[in-house]
C-alpha positions as a Markdown table, in Angstrom:
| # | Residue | x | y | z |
|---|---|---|---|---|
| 1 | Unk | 5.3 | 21.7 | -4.8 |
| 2 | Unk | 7.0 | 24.5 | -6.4 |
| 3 | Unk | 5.3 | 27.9 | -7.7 |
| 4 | Unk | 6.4 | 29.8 | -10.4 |
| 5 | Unk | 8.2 | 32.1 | -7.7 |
| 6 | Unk | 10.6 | 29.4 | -6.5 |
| 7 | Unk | 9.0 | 28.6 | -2.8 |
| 8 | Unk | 8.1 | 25.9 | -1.8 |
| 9 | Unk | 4.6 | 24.7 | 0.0 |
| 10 | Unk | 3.4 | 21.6 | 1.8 |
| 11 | Unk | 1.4 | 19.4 | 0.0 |
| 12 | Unk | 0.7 | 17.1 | 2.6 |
| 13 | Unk | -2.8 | 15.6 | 3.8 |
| 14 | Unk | -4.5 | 15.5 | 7.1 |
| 15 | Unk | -3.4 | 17.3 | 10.5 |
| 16 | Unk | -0.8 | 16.6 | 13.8 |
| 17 | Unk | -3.2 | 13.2 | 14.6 |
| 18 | Unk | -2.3 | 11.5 | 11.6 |
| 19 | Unk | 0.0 | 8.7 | 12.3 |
| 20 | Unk | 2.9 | 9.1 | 9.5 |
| 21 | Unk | 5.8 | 6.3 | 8.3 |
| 22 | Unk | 9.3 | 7.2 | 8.3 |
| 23 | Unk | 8.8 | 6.0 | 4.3 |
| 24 | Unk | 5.4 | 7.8 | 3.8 |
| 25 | Unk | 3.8 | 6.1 | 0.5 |
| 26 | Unk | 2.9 | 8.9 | -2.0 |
| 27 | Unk | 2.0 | 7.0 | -5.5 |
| 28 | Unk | 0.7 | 8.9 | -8.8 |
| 29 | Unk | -2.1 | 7.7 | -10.6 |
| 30 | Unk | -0.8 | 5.9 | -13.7 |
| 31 | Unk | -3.5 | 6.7 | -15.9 |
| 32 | Unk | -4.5 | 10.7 | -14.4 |
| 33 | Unk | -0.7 | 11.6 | -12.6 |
| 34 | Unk | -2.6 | 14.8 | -11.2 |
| 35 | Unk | -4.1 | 11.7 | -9.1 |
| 36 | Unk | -1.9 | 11.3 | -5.9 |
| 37 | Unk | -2.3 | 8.8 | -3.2 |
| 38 | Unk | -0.7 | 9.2 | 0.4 |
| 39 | Unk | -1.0 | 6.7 | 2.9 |
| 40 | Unk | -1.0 | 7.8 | 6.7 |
| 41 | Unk | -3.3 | 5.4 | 9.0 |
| 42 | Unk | -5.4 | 6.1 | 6.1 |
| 43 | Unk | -5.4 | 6.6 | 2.5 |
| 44 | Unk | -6.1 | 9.9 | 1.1 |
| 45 | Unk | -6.6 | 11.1 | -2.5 |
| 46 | Unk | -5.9 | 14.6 | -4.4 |
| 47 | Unk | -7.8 | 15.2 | -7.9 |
| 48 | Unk | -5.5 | 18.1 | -8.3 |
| 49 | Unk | -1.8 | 17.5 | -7.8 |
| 50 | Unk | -1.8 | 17.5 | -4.1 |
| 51 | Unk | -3.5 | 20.8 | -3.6 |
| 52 | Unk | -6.6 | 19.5 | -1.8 |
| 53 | Unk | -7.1 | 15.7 | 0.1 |
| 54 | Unk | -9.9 | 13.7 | 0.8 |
| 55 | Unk | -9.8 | 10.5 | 2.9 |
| 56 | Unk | -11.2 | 7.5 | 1.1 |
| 57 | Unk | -10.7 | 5.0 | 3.6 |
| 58 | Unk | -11.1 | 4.7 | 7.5 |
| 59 | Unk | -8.1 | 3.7 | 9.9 |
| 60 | Unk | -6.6 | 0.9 | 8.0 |
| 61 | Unk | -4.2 | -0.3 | 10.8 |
| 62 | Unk | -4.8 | -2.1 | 13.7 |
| 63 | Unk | -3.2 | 0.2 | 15.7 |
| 64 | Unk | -3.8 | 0.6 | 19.2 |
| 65 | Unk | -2.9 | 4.2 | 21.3 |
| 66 | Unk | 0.4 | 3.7 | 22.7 |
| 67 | Unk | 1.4 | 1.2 | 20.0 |
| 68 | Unk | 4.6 | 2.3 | 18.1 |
| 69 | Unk | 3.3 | 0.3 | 14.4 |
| 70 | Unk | -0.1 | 1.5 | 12.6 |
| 71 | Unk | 0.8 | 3.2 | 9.6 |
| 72 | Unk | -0.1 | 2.3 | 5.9 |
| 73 | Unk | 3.6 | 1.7 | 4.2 |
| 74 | Unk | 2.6 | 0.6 | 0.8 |
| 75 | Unk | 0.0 | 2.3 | -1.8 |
| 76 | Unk | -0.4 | 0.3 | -5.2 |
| 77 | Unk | -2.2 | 1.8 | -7.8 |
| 78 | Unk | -3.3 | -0.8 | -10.5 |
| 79 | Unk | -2.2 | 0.2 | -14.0 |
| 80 | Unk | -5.0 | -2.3 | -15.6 |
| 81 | Unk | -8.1 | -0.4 | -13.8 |
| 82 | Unk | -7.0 | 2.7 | -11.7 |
| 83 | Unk | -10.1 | 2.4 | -9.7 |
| 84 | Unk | -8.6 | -0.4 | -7.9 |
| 85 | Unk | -6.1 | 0.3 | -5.4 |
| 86 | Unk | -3.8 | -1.2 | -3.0 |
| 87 | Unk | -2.7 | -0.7 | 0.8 |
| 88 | Unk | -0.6 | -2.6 | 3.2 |
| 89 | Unk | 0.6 | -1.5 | 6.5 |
| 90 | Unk | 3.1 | -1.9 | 9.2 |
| 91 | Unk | 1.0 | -4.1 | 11.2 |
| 92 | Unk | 0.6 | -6.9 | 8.5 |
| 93 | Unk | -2.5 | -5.7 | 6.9 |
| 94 | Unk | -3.7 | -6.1 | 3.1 |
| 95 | Unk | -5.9 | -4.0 | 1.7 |
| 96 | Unk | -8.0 | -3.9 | -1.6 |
| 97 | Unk | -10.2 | -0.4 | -2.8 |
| 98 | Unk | -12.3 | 0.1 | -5.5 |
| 99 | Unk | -13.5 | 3.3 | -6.3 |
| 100 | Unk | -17.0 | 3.8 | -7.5 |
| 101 | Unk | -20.0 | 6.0 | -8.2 |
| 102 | Unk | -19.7 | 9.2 | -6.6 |
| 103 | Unk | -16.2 | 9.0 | -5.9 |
| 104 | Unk | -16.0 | 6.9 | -3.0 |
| 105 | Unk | -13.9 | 3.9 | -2.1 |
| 106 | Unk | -14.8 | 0.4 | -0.8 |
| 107 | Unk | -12.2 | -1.2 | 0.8 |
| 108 | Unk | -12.0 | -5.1 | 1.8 |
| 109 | Unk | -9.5 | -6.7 | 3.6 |
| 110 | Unk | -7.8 | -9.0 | 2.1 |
| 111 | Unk | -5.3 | -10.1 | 4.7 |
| 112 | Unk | -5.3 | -13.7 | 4.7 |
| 113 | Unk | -4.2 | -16.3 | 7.6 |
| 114 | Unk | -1.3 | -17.7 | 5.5 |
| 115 | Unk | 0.6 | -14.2 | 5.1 |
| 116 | Unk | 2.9 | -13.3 | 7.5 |
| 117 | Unk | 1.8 | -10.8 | 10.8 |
| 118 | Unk | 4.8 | -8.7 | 9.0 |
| 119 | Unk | 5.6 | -5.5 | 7.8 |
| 120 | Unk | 4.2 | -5.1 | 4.4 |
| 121 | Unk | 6.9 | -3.5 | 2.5 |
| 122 | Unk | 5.2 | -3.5 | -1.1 |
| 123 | Unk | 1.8 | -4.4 | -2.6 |
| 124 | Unk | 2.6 | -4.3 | -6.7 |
| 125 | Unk | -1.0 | -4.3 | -8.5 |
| 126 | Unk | -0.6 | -6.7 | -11.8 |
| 127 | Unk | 0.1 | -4.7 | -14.9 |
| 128 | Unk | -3.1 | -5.7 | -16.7 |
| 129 | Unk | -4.9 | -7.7 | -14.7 |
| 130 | Unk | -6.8 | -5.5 | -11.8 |
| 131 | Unk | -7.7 | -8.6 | -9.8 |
| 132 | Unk | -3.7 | -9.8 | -9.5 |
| 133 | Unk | -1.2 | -8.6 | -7.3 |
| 134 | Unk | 2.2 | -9.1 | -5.3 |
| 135 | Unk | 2.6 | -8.3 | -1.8 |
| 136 | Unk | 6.2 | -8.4 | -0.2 |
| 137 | Unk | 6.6 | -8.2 | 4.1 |
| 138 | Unk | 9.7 | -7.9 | 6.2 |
| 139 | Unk | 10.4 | -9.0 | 9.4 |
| 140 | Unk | 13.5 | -7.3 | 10.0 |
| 141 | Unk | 12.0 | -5.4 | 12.5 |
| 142 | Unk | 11.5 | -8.6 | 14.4 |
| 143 | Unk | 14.8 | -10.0 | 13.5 |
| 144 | Unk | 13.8 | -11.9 | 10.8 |
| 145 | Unk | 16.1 | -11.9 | 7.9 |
| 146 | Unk | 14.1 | -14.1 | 5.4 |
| 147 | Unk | 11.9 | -12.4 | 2.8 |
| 148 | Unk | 8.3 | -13.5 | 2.0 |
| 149 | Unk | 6.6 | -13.1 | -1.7 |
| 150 | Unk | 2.9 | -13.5 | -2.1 |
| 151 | Unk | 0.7 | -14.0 | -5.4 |
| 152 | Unk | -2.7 | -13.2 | -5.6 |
| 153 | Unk | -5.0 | -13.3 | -8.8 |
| 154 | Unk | -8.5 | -13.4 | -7.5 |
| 155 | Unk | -8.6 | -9.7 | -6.0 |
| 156 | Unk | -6.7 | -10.9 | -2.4 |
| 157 | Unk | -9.2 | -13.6 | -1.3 |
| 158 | Unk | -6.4 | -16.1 | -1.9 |
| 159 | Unk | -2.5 | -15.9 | -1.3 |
| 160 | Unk | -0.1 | -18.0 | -2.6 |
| 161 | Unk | 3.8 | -17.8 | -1.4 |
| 162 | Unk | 6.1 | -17.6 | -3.9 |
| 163 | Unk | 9.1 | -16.7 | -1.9 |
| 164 | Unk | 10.4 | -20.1 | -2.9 |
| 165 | Unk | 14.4 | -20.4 | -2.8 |
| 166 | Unk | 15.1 | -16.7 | -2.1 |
| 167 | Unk | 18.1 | -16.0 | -0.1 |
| 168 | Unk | 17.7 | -14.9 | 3.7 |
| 169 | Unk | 17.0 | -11.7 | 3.0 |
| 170 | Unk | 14.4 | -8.9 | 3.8 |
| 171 | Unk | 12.2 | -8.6 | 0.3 |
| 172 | Unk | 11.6 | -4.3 | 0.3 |
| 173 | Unk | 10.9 | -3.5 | -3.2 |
| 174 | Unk | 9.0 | -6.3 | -6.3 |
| 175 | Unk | 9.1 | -4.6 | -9.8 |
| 176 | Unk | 7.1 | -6.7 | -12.2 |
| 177 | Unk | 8.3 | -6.9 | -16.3 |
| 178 | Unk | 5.0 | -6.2 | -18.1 |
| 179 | Unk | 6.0 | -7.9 | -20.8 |
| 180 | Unk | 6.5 | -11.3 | -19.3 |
């Protein structure tokens, strides 16, 4: 962040043990933007532009000491309820939160035997619908080229691929039209 002075200060969460992407997720709230999410192993929250953090989830990897993958790589905040939030990591895990009284964050996860053990590379929350979202992986890292789309609409407990007849190619980023 940036004072009035012109220095600059840190505005990121947790301490040395926090296990840390080389693409950190940081994702604004699309309703509040003083709302920021950051994903290490965990998913952290700040109310107030990044000034303060709280975790609202537990180790969301299933990382393992010594292991070089176990970070979260993808936050997704959903624009239809922005209580419900997103999380997919390095290690091929889906996650779903939903924030409730008091605050705090239940978290289910909704990695599914049909999606690839890949690197999630995007979860994209459905523009109005808080139970729908995409989730994109990579296996690049395992020299896989092809990319893998999935499609959920009842909250994660079902995946559908949609990757269909896309070229041999590594799937990083899904931007969804509202409109259509």
């Amino acid at each position: 962040s940036v004072s009035g002075g012109g220095s600059w200060s840190s505005i990121v969460p947790g301490g040395p043990g926090e296990r840390r992407n080389w693409s950190t997720p940081v994702r604004l709230d699309p309703v509040t933007p003083d709302v920021v999410y950051y994903g290490t192993q965990r998913v952290w929250r700040s109310d107030n532009g990044g000034s303060s953090w709280n975790a609202v989830s537990g180790d969301l990897t299933d990382w393992v000491s010594g292991a070089v993958l176990g970070t979260i790589t993808t936050i997704g905040v959903s624009p239809a309820d922005h209580d419900v939030v997103w999380a997919g990591t390095d290690d091929g895990n889906v996650w779903r939160g939903v924030r409730g009284g008091g605050g705090t964050f239940a978290w289910t996860d909704v990695t599914q035997p049909n999606l690839p053990d890949r690197w999630v590379t995007r979860v994209v929350p459905h523009p109005t619908d808080p139970l729908a979202a995409w989730a994109t992986f990579n296996g690049l890292k395992w020299i896989e080229p092809e990319g893998h789309v999935f499609h959920t609409t009842d909250g994660g407990v079902t995946w559908n691929d949609i990757t269909s007849n896309l070229p041999d190619a590594p799937v990083n980023a899904l931007a969804v039209d509202p409109a259509n």
